[in-house]
XYZ file of N, CA and C in Angstrom:
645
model
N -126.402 162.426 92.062
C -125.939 161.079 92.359
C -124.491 161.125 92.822
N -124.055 160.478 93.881
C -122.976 160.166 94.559
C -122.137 159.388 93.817
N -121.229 159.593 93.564
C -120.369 158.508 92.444
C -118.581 158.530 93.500
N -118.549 157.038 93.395
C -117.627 156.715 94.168
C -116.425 156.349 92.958
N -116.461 155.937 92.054
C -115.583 155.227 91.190
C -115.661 156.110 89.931
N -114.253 156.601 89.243
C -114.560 156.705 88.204
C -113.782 155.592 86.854
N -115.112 155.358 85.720
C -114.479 153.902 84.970
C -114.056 154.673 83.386
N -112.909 154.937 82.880
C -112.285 155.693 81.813
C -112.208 154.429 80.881
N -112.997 154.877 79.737
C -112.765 153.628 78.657
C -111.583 155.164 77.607
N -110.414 154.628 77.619
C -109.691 155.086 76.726
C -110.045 154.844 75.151
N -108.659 155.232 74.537
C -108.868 155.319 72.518
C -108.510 153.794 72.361
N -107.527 152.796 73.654
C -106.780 151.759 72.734
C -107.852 150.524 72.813
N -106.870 149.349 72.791
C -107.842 147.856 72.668
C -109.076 148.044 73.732
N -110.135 147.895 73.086
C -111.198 147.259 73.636
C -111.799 146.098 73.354
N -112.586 145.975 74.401
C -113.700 144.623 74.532
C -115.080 145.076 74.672
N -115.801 144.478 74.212
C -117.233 144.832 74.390
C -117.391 143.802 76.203
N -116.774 142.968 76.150
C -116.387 142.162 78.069
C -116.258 143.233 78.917
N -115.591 144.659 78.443
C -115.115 145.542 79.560
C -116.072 146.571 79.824
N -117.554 146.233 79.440
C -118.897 146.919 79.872
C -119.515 146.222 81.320
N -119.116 144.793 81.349
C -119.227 144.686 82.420
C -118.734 144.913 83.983
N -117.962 145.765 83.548
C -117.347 146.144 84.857
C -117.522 147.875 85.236
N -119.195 148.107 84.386
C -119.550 149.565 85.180
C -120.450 148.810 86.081
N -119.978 149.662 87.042
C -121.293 149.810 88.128
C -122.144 150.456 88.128
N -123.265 150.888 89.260
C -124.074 152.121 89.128
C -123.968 153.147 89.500
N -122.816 153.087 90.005
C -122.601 154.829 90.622
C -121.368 155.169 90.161
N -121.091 154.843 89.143
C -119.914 154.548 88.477
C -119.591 156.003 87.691
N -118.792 156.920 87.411
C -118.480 157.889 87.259
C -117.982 157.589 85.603
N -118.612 157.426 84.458
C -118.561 157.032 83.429
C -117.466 158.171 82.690
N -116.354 157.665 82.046
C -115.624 158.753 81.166
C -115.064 158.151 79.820
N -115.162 158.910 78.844
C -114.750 158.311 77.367
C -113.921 159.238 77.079
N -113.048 158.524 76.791
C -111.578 159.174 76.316
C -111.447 158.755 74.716
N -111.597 160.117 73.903
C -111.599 160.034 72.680
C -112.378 158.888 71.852
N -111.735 157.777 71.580
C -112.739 156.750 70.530
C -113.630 156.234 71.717
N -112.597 155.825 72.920
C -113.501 155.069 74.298
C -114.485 155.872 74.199
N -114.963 157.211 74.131
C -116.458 157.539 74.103
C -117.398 157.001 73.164
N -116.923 156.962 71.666
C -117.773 156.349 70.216
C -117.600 155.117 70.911
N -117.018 154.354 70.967
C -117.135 152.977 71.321
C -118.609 152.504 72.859
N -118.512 153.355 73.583
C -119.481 153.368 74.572
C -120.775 153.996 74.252
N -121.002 154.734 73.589
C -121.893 154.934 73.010
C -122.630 153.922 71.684
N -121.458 153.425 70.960
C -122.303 152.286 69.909
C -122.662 151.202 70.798
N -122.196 150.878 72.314
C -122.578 149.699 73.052
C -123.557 150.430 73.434
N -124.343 151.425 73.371
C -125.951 151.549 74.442
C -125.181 152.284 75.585
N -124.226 152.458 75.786
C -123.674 153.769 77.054
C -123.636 154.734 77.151
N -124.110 155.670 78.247
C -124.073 156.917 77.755
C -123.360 157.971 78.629
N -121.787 158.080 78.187
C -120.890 158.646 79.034
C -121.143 160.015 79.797
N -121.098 160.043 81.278
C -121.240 161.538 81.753
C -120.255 162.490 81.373
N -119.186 162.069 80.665
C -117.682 162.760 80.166
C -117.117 162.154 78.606
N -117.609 162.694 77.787
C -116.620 162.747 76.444
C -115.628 163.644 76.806
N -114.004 163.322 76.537
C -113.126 164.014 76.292
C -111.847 163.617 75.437
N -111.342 164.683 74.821
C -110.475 164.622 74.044
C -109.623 165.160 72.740
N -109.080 165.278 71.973
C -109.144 165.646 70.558
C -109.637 165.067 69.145
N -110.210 163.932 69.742
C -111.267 163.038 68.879
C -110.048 162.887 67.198
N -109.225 162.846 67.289
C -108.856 162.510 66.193
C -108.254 161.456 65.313
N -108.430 160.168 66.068
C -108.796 159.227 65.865
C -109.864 158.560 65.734
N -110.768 159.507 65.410
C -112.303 158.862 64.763
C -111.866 159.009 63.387
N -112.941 157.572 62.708
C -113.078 157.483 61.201
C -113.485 158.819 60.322
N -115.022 158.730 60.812
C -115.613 160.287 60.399
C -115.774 161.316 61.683
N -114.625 162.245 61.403
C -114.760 162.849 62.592
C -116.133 163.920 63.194
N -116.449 164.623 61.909
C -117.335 165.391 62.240
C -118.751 164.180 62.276
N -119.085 163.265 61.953
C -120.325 162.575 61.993
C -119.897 161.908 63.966
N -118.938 161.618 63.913
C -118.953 160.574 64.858
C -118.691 161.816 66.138
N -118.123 163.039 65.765
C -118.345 163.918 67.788
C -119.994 164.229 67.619
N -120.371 164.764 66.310
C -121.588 165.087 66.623
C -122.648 163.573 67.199
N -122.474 162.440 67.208
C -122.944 161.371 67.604
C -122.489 161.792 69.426
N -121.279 161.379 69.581
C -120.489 161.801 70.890
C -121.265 162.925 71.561
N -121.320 163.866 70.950
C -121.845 165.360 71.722
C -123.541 165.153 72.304
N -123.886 164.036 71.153
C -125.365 163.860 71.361
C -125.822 162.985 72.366
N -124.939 161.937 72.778
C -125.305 161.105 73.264
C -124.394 161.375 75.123
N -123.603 162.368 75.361
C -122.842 162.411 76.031
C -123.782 163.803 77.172
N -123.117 163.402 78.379
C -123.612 164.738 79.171
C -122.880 165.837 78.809
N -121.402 165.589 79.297
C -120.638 166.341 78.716
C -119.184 166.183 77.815
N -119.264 167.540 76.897
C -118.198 166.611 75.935
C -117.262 168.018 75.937
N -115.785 167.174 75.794
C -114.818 168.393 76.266
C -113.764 168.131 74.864
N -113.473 169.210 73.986
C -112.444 168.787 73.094
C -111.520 169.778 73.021
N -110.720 168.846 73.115
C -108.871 169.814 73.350
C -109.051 169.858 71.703
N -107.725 171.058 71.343
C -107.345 170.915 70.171
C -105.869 170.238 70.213
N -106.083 169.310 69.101
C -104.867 168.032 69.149
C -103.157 168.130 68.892
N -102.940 169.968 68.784
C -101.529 170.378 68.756
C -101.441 170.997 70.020
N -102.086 171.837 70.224
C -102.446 172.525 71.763
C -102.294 172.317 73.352
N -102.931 171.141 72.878
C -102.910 170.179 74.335
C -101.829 169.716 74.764
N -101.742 169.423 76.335
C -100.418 169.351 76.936
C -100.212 167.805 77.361
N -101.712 167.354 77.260
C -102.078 166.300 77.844
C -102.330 165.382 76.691
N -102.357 164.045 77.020
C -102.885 162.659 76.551
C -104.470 162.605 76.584
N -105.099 162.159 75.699
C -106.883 161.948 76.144
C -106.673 160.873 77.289
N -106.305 160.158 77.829
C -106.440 159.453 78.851
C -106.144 159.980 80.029
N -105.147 160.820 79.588
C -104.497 161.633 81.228
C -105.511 162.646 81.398
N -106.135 163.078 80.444
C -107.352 164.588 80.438
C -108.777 163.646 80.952
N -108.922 162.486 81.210
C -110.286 161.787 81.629
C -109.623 161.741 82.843
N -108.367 161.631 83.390
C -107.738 160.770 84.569
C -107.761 162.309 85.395
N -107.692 163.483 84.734
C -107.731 164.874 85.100
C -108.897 165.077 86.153
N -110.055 164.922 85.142
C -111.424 165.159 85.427
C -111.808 164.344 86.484
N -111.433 163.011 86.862
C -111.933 162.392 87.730
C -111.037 162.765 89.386
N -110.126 163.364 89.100
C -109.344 163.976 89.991
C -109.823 165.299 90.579
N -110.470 166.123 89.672
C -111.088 167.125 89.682
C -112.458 167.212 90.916
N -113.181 165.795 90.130
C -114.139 165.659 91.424
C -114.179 164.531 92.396
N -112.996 164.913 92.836
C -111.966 164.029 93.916
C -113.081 162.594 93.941
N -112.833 162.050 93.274
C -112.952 160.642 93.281
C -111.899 159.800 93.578
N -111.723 158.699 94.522
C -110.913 158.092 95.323
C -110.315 156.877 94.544
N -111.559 156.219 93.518
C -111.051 155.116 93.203
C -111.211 155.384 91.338
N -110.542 154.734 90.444
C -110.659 155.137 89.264
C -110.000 153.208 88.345
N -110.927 153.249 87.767
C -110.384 152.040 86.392
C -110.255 152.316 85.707
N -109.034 152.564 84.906
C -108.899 152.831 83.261
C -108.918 151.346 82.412
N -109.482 151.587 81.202
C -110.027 150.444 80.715
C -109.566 151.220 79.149
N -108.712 150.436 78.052
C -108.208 150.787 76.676
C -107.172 151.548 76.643
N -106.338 151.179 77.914
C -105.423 152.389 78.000
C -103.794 151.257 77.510
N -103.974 150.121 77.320
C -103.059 149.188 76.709
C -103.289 149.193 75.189
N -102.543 149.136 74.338
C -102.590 148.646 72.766
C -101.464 148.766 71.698
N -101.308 149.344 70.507
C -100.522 148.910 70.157
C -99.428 150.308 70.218
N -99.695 151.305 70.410
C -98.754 152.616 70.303
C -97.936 152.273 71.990
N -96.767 151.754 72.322
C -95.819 151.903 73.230
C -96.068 152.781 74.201
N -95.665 154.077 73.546
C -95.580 155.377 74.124
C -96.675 155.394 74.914
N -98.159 155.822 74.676
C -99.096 155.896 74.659
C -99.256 154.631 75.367
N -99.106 153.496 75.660
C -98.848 152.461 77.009
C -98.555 152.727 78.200
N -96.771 152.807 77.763
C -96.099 153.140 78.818
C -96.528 154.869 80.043
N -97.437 155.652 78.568
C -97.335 157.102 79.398
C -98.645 156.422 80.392
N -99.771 155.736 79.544
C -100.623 155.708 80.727
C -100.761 154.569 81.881
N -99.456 153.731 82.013
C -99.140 153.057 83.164
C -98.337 154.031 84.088
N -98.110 154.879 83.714
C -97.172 155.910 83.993
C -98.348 157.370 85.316
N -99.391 156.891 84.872
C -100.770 157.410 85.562
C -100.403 157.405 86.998
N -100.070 155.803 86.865
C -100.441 155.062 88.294
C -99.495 156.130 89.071
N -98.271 156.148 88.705
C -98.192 156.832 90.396
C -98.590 158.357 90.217
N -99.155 159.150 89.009
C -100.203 160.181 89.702
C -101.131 159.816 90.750
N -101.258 158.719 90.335
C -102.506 158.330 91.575
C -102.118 158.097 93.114
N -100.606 157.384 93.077
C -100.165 157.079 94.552
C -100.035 158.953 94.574
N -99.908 159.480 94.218
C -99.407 160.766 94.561
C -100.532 161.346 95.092
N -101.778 161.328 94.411
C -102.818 162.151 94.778
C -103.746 161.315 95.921
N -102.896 160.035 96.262
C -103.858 158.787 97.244
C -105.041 158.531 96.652
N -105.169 158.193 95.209
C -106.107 157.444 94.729
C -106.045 156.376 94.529
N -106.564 155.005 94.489
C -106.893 153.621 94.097
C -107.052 153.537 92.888
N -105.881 153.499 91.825
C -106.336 152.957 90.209
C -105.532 152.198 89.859
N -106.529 151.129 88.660
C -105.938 150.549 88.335
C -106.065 150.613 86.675
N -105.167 149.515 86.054
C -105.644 149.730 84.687
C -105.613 148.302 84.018
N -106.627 147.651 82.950
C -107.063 146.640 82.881
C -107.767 146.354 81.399
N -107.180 145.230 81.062
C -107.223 144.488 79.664
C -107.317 143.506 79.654
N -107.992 142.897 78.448
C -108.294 141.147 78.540
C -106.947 140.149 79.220
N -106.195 140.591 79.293
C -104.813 139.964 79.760
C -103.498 140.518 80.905
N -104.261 141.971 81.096
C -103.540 141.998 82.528
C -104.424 143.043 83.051
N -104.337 143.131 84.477
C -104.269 144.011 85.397
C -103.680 144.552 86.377
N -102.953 145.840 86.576
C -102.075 146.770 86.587
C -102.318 147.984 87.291
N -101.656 147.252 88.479
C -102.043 148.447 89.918
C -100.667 149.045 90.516
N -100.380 149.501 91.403
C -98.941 150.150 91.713
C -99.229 150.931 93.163
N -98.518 150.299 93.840
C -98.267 150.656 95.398
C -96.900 151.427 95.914
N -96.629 151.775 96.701
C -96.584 152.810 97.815
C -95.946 152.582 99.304
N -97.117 151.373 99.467
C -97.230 150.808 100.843
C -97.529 149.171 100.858
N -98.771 149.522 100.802
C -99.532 147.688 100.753
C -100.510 147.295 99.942
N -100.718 146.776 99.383
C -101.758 146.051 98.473
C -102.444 144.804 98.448
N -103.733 144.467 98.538
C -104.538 142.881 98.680
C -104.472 142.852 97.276
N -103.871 141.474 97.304
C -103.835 141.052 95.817
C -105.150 139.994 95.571
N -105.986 140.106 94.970
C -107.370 139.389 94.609
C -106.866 138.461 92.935
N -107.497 136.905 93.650
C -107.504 136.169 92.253
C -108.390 137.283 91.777
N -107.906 137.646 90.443
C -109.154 137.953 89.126
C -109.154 137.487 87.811
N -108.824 136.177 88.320
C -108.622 135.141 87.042
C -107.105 135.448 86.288
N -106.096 136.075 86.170
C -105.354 136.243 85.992
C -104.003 135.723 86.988
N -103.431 134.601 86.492
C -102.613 133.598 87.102
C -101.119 134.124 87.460
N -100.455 134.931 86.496
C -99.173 135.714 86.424
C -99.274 136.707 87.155
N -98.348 137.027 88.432
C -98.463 137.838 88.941
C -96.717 138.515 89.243
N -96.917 139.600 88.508
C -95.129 140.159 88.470
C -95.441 141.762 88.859
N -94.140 141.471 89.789
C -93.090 142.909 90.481
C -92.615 143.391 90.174
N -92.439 144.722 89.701
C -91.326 145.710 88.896
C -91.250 146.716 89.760
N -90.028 147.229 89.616
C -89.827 148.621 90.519
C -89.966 149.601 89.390
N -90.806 150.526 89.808
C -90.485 151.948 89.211
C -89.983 152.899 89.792
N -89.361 152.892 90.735
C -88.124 153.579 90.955
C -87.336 152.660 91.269
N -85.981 153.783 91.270
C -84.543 152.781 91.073
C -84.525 151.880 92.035
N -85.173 151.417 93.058
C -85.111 149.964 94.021
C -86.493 150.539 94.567
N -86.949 149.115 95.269
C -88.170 149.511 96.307
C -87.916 148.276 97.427
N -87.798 148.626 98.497
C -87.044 147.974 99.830
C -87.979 147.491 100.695
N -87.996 146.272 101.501
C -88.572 146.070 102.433
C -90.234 145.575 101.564
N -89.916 144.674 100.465
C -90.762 143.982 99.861
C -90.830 142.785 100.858
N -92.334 142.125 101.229
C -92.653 141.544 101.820
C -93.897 140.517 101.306
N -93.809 139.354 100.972
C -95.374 138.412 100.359
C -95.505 137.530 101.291
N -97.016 137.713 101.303
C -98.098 136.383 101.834
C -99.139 136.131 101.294
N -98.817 134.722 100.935
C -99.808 134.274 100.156
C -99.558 134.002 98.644
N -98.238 133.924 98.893
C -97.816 133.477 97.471
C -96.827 132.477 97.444
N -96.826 131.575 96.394
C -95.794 130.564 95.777
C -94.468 130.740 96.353
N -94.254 131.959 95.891
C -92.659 132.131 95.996
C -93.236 133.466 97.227
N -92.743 133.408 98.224
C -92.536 134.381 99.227
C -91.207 135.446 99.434
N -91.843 136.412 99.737
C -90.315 137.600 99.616
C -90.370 137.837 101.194
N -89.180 137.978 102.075
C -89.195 138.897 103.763
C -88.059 139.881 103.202
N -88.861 141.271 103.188
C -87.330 142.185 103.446
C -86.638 142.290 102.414
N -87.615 141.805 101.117
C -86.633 141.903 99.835
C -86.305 143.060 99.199
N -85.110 143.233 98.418
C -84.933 144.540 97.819
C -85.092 144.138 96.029
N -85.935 144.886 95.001
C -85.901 144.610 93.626
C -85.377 146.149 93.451
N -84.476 145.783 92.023
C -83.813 146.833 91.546
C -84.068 147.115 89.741
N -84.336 148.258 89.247
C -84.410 148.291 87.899
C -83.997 147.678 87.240
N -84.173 146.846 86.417
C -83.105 145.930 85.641
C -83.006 144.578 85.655
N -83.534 144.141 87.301
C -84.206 142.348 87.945
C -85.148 142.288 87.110
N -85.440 140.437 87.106
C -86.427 140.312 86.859
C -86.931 139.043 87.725
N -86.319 139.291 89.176
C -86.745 138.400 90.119
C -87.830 138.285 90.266
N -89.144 139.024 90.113
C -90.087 139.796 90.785
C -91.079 139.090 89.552
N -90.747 138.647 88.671
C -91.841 138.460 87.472
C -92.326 136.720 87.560
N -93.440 136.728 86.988
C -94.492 135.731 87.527
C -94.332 134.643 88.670
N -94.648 135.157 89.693
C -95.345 134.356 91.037
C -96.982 134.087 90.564
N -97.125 133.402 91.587
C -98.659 132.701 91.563
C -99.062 133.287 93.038
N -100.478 133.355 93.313
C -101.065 133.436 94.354
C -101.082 131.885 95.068
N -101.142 131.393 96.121
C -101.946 130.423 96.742
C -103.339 130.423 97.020
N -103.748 131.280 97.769
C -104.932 131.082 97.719
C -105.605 131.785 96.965
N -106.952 133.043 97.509
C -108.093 133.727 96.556
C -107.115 135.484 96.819
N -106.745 135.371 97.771
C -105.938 136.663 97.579
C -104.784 136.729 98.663
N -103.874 137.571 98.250
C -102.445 137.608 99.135
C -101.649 139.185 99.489
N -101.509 139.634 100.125
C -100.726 140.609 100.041
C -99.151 141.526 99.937
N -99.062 142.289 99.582
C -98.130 142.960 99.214
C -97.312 144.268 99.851
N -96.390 143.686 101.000
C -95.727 145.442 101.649
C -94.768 145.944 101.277
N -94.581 147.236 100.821
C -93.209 147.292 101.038
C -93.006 148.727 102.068
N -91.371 149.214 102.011
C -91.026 150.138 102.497
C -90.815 151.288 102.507
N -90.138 151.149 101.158
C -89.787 152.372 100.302
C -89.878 151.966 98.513
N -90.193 153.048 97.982
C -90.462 152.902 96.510
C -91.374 153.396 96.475
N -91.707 152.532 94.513
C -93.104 152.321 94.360
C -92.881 151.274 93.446
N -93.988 149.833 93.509
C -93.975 148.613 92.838
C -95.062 148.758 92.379
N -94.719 148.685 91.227
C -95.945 147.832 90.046
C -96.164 146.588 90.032
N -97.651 146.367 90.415
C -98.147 145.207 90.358
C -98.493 144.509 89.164
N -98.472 143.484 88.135
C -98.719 143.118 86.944
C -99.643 141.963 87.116
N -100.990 141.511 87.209
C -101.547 140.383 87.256
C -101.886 140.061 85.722
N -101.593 138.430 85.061
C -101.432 138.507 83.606
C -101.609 137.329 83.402
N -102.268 136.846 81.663
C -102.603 135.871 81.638
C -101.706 136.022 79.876
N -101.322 134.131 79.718
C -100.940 134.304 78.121
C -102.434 134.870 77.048
C-alpha cells in the first residue's frame, strides 16, 4: 500500500476526536503511550516506537503494543539520543513521506512541547508538509508560503523563529501585512482572524510559525 501521509499520535494530551483525522492510506505511527492509546481505540499502528516508559504497566502494556502493532521499535530510555516523537518523525522521514501530522505532541512537560514544535523546521529542512495539532491549536511553520484554511480555529498568530523573518505578506486577513518585518520578542503578529474560508501567507526570508487557536 502506497501511503502518502504519515499521522504520529505522540505520549502527550490526547483525544479520542483525534482518530478522526486518519485516513486510509495514512502511514499510522505511535509514539510511546500514543501507541497504547491507539490500540485501546481499535487502531492498529504500522509503527510502535519508543522507550515506553511512561506506561502504567510496562511489561503488560508493550506486550499488548508488540501484539497489536506491525512493527514495534524500543529505544532504551538513557541511550537514546532522540525524543519518542522525534524517533516516529525519524521513521516517517525514512520512508520519504512528504506530508506528516503529529497529533499529542502538546501537553503539560514544556520542554517536550517546545522540542516537538521545534520538529517543524526539520521538516522545512527536509521539504516536508507538517503540522502539529490539538483540541486548541494548529501549528504549521513556513519558509516561503502557506494557504491558511478555516479549521475552526479563529486565532491566528505569527512568530518568528528566527531572529526576524522579512517580506511578510497577508491576504485574506483582518489585519493585512505588505513587506512586513516581525522580530523575536514582537508580538505584532499574534491573533489575526481570517476573512474568508482561507488566506495566505508569504514571506522572504526566515521561518514563521503559524499558530491557528481557539480559547
Amino acid at each position: 500500500m502506497s501511503m502518502k501521509r504519515a499521522i504520529i499520535f505522540s505520549g502527550g494530551q490526547l483525544h479520542p476526536d483525534f482518530l478522526q483525522q486518519i485516513q486510509e492510506d495514512d502511514l499510522i505511527i505511535g509514539a510511546d503511550r500514543g501507541a497504547l492509546f491507539l490500540i485501546e481505540h481499535g487502531v492498529h499502528p504500522h509503527v510502535a516506537v519508543g522507550d515506553f516508559d511512561s506506561l502504567t504497566d510496562r511489561e503488560h502494556d508493550l506486550a499488548n503494543i508488540k501484539a497489536n502493532s506491525d512493527q514495534l521499535i524500543v529505544y532504551d530510555s538513557v541511550e537514546k539520543d532522540w525524543s519518542d516523537t522525534e524517533a516516529a518523525f525519524e521513521i516517517a522521514m525514512e520512508r520519504h513521506i512528504r506530508d506528516v501530522l503529529i497529533l499529542g505532541a502538546l501537553g503539560t512537560r514544556f520542554d517536550h512541547t517546545l522540542a516537538n514544535v521545534q520538529l517543524l523546521v526539520r521538516a522545512v529542512q527536509h521539504q516536508v508538509n507538517c503540522s502539529i495539532m490539538d483540541m486548541n491549536n494548529y501549528i504549521s511553520l513556513t519558509s516561503t508560503q502557506a494557504v491558511i484554511e478555516n479549521r475552526g480555529f479563529p486565532y491566528i498568530s505569527l512568530l518568528p523563529v528566527t531572529a526576524e523573518v522579512t517580506g511578510i505578506t497577508l491576504n485574506g486577513f483582518q489585519y493585512p501585512l505588505e513587506q512586513a518585518t516581525l522580530r523575536m520578542g514582537q508580538s505584532r503578529g499574534i491573533s489575526n482572524h481570517l476573512i474568508n474560508e482561507e488566506g495566505t501567507v508569504s514571506i522572504e526570508g526566515g521561518l514563521l510559525l503559524i499558530i491557528q487557536s481557539r480559547d
